[in-house]
mmCIF file of C-alpha atoms and ligand atoms in Angstrom:
data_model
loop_
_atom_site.group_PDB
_atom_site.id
_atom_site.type_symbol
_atom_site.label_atom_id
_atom_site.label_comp_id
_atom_site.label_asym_id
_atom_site.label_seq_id
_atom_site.Cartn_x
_atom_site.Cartn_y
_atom_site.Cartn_z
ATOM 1 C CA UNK A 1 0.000 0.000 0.000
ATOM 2 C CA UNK A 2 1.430 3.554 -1.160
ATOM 3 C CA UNK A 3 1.624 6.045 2.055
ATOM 4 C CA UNK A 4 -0.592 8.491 1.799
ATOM 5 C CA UNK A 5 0.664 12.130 1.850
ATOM 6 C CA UNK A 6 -1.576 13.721 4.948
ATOM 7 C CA UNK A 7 -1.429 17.434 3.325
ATOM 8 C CA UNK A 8 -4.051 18.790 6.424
ATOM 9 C CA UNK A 9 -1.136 17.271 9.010
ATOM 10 C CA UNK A 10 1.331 18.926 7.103
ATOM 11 C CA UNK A 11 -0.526 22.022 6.357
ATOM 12 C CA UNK A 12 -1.391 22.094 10.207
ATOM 13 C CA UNK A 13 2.300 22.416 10.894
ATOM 14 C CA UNK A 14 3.317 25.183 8.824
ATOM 15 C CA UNK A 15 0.491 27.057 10.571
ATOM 16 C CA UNK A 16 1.835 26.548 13.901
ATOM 17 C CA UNK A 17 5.092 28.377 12.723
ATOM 18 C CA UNK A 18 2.873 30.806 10.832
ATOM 19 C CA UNK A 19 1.530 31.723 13.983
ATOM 20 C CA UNK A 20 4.798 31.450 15.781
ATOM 21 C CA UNK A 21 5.999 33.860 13.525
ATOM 22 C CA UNK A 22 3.017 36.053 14.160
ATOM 23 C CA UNK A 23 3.520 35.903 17.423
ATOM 24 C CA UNK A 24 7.126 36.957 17.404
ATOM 25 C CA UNK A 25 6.379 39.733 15.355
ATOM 26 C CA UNK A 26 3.648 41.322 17.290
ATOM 27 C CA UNK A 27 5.640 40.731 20.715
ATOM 28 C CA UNK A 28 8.216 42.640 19.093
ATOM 29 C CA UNK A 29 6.199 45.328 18.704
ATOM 30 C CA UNK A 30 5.793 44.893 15.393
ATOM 31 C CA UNK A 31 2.451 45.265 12.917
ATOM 32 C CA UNK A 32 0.680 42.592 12.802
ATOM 33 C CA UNK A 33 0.848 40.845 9.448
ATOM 34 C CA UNK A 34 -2.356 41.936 7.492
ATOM 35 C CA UNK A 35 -4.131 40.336 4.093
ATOM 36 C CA UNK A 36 -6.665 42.388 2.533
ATOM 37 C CA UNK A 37 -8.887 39.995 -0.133
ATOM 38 C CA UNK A 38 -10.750 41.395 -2.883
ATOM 39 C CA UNK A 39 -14.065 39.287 -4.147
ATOM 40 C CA UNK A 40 -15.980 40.442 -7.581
ATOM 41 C CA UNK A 41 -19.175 38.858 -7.979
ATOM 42 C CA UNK A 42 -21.249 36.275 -6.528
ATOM 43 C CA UNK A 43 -19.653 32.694 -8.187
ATOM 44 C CA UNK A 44 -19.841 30.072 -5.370
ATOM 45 C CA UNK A 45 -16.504 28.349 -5.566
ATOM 46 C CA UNK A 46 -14.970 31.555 -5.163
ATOM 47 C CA UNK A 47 -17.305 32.562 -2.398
ATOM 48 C CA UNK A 48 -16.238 29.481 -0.365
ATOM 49 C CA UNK A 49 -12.502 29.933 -1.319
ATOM 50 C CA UNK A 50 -12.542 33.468 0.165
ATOM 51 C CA UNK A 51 -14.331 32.366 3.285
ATOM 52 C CA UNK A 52 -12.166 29.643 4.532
ATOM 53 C CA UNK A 53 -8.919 32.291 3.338
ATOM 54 C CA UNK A 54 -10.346 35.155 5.882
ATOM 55 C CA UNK A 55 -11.266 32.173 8.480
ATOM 56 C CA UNK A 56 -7.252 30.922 7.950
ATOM 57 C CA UNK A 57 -6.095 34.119 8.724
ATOM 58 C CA UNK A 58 -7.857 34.401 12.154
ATOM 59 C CA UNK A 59 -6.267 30.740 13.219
ATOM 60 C CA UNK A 60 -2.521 32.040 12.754
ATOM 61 C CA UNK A 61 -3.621 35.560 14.165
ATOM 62 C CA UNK A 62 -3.182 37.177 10.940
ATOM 63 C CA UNK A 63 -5.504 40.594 10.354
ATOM 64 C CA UNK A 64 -7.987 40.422 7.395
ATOM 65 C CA UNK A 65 -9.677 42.774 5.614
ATOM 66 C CA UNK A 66 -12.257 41.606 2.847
ATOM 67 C CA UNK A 67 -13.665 44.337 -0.157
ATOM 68 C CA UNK A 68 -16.677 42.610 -1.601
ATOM 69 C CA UNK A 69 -17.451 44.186 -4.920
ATOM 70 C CA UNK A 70 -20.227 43.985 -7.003
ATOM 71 C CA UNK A 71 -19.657 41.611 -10.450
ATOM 72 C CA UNK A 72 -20.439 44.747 -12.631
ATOM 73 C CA UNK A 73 -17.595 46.974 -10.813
ATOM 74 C CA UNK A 74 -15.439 48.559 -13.667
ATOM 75 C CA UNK A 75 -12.260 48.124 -13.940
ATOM 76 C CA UNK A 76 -11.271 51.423 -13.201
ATOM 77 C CA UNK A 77 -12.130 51.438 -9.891
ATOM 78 C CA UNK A 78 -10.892 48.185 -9.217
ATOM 79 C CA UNK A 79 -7.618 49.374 -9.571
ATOM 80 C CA UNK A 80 -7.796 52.438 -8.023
ATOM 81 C CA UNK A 81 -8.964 49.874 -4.928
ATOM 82 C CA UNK A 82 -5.427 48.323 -5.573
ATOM 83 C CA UNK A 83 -3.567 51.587 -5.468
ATOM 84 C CA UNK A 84 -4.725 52.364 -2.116
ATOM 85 C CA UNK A 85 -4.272 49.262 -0.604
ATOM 86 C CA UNK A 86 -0.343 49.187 -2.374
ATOM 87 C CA UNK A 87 -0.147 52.346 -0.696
ATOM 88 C CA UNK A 88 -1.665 51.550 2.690
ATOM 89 C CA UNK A 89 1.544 50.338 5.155
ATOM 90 C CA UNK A 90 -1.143 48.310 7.469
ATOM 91 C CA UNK A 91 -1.735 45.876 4.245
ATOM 92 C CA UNK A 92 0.849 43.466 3.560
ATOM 93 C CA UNK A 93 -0.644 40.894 1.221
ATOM 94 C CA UNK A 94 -3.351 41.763 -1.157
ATOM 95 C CA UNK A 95 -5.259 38.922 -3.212
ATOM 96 C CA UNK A 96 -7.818 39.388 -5.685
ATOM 97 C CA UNK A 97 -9.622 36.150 -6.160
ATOM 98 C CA UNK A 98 -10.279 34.751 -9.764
ATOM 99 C CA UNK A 99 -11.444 34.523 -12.152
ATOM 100 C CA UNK A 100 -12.548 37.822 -12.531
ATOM 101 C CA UNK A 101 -16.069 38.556 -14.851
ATOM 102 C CA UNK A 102 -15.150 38.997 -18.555
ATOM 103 C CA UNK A 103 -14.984 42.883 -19.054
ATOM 104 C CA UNK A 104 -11.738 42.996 -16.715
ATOM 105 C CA UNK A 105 -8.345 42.356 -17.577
ATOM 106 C CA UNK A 106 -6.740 39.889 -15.102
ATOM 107 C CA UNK A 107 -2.966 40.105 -16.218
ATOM 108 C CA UNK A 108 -3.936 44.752 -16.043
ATOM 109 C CA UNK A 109 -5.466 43.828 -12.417
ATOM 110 C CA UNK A 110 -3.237 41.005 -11.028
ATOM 111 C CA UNK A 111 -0.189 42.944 -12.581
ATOM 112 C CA UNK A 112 -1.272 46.283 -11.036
ATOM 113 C CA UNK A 113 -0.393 44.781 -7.321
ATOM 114 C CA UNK A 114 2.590 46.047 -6.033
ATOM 115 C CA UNK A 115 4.639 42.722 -6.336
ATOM 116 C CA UNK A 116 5.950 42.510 -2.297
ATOM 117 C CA UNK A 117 2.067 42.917 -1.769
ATOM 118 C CA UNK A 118 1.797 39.977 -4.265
ATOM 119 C CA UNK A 119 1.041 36.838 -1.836
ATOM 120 C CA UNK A 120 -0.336 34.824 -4.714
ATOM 121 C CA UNK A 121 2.789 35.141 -6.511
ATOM 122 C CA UNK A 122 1.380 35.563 -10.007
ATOM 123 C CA UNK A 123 3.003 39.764 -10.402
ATOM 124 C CA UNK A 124 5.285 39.369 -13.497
ATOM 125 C CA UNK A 125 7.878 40.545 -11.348
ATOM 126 C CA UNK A 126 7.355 37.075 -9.447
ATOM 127 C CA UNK A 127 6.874 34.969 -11.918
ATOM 128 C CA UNK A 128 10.634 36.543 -13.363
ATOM 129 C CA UNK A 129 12.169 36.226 -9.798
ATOM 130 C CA UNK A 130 11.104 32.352 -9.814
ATOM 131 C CA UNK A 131 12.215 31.385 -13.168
ATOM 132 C CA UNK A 132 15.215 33.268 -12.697
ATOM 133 C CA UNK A 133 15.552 31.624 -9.175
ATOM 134 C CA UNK A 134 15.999 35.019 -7.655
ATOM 135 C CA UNK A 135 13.870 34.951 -4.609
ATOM 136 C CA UNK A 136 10.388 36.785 -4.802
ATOM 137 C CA UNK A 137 7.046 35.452 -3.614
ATOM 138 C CA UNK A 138 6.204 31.968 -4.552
ATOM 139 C CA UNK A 139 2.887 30.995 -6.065
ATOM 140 C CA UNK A 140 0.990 29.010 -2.815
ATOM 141 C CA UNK A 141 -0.450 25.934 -4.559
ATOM 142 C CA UNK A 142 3.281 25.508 -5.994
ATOM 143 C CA UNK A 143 5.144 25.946 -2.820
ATOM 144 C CA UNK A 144 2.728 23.680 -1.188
ATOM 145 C CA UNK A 145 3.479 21.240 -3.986
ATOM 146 C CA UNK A 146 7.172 20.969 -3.055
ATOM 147 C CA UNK A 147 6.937 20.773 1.022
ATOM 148 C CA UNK A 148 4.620 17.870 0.264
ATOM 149 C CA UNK A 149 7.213 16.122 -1.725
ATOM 150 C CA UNK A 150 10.170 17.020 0.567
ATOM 151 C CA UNK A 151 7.953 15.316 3.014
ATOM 152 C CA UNK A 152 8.451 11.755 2.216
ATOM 153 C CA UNK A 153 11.826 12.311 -0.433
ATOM 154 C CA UNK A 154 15.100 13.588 1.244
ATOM 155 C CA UNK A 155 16.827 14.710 -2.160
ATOM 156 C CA UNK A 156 15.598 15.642 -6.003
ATOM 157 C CA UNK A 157 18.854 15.793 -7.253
ATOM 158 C CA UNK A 158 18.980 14.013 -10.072
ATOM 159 C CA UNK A 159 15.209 12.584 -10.006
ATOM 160 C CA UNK A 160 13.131 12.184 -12.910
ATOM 161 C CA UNK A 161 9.994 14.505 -12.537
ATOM 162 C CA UNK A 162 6.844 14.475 -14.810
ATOM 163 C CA UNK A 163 4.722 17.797 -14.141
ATOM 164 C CA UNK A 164 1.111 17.126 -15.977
ATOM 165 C CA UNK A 165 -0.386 20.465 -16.910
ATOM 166 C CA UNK A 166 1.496 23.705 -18.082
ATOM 167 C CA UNK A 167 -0.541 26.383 -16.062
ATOM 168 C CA UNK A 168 0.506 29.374 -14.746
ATOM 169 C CA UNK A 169 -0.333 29.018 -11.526
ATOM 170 C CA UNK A 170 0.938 25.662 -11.244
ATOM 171 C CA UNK A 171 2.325 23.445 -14.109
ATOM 172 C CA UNK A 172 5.025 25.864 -15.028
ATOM 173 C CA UNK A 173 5.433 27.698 -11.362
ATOM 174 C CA UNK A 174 6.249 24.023 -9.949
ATOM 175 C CA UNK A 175 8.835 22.928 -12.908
ATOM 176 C CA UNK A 176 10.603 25.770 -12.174
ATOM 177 C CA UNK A 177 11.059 24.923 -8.162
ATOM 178 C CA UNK A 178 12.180 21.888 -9.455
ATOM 179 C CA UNK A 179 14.531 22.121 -11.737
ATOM 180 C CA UNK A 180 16.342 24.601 -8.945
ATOM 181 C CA UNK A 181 16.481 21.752 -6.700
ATOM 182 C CA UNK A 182 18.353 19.873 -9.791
ATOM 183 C CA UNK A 183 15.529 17.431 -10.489
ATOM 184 C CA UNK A 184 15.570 16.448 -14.277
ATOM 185 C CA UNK A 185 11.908 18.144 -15.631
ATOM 186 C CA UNK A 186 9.383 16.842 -17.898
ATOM 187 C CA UNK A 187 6.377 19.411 -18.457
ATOM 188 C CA UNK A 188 3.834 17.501 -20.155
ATOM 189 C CA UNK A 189 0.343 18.535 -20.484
ATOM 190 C CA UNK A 190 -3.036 16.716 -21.616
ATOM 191 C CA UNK A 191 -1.847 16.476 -25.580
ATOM 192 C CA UNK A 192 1.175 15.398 -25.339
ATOM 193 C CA UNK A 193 1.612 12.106 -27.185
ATOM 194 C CA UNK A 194 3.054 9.202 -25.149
ATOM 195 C CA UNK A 195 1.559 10.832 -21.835
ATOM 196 C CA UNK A 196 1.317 7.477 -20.402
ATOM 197 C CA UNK A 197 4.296 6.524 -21.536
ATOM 198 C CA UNK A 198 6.389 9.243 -19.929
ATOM 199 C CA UNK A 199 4.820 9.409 -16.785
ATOM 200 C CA UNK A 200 5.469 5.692 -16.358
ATOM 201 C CA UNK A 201 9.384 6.332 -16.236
ATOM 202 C CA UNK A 202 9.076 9.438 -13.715
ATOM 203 C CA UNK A 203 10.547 9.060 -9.462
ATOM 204 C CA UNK A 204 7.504 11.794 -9.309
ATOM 205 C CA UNK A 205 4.821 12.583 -10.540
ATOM 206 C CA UNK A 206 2.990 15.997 -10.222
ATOM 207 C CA UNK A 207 -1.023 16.049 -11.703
ATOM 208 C CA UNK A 208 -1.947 19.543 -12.675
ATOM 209 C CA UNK A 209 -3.971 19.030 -15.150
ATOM 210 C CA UNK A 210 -7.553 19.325 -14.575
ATOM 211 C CA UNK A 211 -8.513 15.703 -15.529
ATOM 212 C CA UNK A 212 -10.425 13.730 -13.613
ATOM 213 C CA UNK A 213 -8.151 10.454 -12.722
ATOM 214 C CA UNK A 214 -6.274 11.196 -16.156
ATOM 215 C CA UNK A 215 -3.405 8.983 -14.403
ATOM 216 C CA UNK A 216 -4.012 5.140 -14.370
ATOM 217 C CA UNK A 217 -2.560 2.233 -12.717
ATOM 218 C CA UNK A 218 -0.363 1.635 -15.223
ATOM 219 C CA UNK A 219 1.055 4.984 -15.766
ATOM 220 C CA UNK A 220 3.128 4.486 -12.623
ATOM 221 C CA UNK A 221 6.599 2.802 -11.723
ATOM 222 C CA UNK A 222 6.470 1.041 -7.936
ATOM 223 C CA UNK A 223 7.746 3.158 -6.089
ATOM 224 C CA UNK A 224 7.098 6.659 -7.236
ATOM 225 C CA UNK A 225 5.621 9.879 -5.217
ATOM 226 C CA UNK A 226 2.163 11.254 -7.156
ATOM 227 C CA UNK A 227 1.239 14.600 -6.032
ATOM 228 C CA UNK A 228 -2.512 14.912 -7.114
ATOM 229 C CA UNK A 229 -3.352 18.838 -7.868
ATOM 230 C CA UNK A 230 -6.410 17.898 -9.697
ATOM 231 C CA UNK A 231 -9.753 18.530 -7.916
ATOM 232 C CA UNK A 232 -12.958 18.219 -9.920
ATOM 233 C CA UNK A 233 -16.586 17.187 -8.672
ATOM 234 C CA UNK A 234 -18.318 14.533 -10.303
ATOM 235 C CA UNK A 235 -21.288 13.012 -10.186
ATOM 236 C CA UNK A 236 -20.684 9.465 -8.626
ATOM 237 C CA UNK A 237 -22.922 6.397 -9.612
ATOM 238 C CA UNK A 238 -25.098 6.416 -6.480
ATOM 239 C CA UNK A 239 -25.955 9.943 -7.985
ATOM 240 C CA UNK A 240 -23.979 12.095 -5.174
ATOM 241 C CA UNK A 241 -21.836 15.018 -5.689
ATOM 242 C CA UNK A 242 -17.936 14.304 -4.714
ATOM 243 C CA UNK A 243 -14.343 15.693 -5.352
ATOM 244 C CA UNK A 244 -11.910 13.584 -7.382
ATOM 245 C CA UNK A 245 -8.643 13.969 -8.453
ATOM 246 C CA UNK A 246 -6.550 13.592 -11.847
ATOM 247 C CA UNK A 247 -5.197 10.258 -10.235
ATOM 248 C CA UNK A 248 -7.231 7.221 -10.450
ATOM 249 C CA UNK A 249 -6.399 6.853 -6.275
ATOM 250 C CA UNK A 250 -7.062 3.131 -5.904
ATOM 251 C CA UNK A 251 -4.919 2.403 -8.957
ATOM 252 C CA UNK A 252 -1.706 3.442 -7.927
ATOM 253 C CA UNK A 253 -0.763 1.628 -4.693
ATOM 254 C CA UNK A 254 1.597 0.409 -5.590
ATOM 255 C CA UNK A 255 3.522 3.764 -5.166
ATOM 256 C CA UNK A 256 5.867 5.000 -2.982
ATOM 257 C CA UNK A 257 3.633 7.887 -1.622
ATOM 258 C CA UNK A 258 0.448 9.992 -2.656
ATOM 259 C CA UNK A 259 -1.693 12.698 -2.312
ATOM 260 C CA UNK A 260 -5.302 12.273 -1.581
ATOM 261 C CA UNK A 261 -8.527 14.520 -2.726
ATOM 262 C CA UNK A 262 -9.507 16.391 -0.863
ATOM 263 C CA UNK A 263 -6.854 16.081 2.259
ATOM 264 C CA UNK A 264 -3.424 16.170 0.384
ATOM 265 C CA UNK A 265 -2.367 19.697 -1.891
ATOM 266 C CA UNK A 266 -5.704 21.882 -1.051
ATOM 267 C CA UNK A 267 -4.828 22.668 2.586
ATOM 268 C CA UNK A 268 -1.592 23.454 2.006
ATOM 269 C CA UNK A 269 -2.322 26.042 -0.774
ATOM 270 C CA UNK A 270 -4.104 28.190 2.421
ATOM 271 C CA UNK A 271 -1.093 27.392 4.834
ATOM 272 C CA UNK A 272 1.152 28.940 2.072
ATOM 273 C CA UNK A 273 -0.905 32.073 1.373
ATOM 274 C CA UNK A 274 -0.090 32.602 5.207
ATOM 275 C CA UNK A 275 3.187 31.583 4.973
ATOM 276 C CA UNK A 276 3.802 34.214 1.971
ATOM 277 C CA UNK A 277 1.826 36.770 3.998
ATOM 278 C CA UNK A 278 3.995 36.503 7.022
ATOM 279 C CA UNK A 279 6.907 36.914 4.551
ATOM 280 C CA UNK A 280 5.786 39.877 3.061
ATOM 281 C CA UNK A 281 5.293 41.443 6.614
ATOM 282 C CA UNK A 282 8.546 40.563 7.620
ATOM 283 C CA UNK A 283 10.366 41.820 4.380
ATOM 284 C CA UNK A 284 8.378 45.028 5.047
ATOM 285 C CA UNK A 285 9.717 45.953 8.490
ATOM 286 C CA UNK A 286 12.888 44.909 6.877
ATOM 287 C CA UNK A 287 12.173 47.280 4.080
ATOM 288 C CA UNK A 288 12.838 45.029 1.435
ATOM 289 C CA UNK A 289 11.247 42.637 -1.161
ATOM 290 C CA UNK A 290 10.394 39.152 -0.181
ATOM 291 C CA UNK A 291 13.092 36.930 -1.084
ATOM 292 C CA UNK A 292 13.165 33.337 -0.587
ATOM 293 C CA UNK A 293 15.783 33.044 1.879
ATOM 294 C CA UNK A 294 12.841 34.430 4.013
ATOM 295 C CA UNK A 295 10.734 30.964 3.378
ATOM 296 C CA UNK A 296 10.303 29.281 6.748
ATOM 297 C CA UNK A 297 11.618 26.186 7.126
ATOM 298 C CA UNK A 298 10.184 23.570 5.492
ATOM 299 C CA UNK A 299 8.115 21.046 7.772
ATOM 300 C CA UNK A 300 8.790 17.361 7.552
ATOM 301 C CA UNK A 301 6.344 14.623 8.840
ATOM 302 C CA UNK A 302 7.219 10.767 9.478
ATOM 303 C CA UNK A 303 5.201 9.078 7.111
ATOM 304 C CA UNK A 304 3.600 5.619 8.770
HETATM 305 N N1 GUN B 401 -8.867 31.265 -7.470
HETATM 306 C C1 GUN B 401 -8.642 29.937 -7.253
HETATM 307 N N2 GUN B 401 -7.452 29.759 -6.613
HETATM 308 C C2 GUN B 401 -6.923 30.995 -6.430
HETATM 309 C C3 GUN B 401 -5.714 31.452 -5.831
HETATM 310 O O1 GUN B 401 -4.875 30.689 -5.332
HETATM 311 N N3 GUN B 401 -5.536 32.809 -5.840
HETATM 312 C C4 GUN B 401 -6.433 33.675 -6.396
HETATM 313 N N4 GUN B 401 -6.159 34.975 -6.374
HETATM 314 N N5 GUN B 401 -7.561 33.265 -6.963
HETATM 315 C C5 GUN B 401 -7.791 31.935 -6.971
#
């Protein structure tokens, strides 16, 4: 049987240094780290995505401020939002939750954040810093990728890794932090021919791609890690609603280690947007950008 990756026990750890690091701050008479979200519009997934976010941010002691705007707000003054809160010293992080409705620009909005406000990660300036491997905020689900797999491998030097998906916030984000830890890279995505093929000869596997249990059984060498980023519901056949990932779960025990959905990479995704947001407040009473040699520690759990 393939461990399985607990990502809430893992996730639960980094918040206890989160809010160590809180803690330190504020007895140090510091500010208190603050995230300020911004909402457009009323679509439900994001609704729930914002809510557990704000609750998060209470756990770890973190201040929160939430600007829910209507869908229909222009675009205009959606960024004049985001130039007062780049220029207000009590925010720290800033996230505006997509996707956005269709008559605003997400790369003008997302782009418009002042990048050491950036706790998503997804400012050009970023996105640069991390494929250059210059420090800068990292993207959460990403980061969270990576302390799950340094949680059951010691070293990726040298490992064969096969990233399914080429996104922006993930596929591409993730092959980067990986080929800086000297792991040998394969970015596939859901046309590339021989999918199977290639993902069959990879030490790791990281699913990005959207696709409900896209990776089989087969697909697999004994003994590999599968990170599963996927999360889509389906209807199952007694009719009920439930959340699957891009890994066909039962298939592949016979694996070293993996993920499950929901319980493995969505809990750490919050835990990093803390993390980052800590960092940000920290590299502002230092007066300075992020940079990743501000990254806590990574946590490491004994896998039974
Ligand atoms: N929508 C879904 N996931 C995310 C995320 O991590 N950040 C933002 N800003 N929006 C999202």
């Amino acid at each position: 049987m393939a461990d399985i990756i607990d990502g809430r026990a893992i996730a639960a750890q980094l918040d206890e240094q989160t809010k160590a690091q809180v803690d330190a701050m504020v007895d140090a008479g510091q500010a208190r780290p603050g995230l300020t979200v911004i909402l457009l519009g009323d679509d439900p997934a994001s609704q729930v995505y914002v809510r557990h976010k704000i609750k998060a941010c209470a756990r770890v002691g973190i201040r929160s401020t939430e600007h829910r705007l209507s869908a229909d707000t222009s675009q205009d003054d959606l960024l004049a939002l985001i130039a007062k809160l780049n220029a207000d010293d009590d925010v720290h992080g800033i996230l505006c939750q997509v996707p956005l409705p269709p008559h605003i620009d997400p790369l003008k909005v997302l782009g418009s954040i002042a990048p050491e406000k950036d706790v998503d990660g997804f400012h050009p300036v970023n996105v640069g810093r991390l494929s250059t491997g210059t420090g800068g905020i990292i993207p959460c689900t990403p980061l969270g990728v990576m302390m799950l797999i340094d949680s059951v491998l010691d070293d990726l030097t040298g490992k064969d890794v096969v990233v399914i998906g080429k996104s922006n916030i993930v596929g591409k984000p993730v092959a980067n932090l990986l080929l800086d830890r000297e792991a040998t890279v394969t970015v596939t995505h859901i046309y590339t021919e021989g999918l199977a093929q290639i993902a069959r000869k990879a030490d790791v596997i990281v699913a990005a791609a959207g696709a409900p249990r896209l990776v089989k059984g087969d697909w697999v060498k004994p003994g590999a890690v599968i990170i599963d980023v996927g999360i889509t519901r389906v209807r199952s056949d007694e009719g009920k609603d439930k959340l699957v990932g891009d890994v066909a779960f039962d298939d592949v025990q016979h694996a070293k280690a993996v993920t499950p959905v929901p319980g493995g990479v969505g809990p750490m995704t919050i835990a990093c947007l803390l993390s980052n947001t800590v960092r940000a407040a920290q590299a502002a009473e230092l007066g300075q950008q992020a940079s990743s040699s501000t990254v806590p520690p990574l946590p490491r759990v004994q896998q039974v």
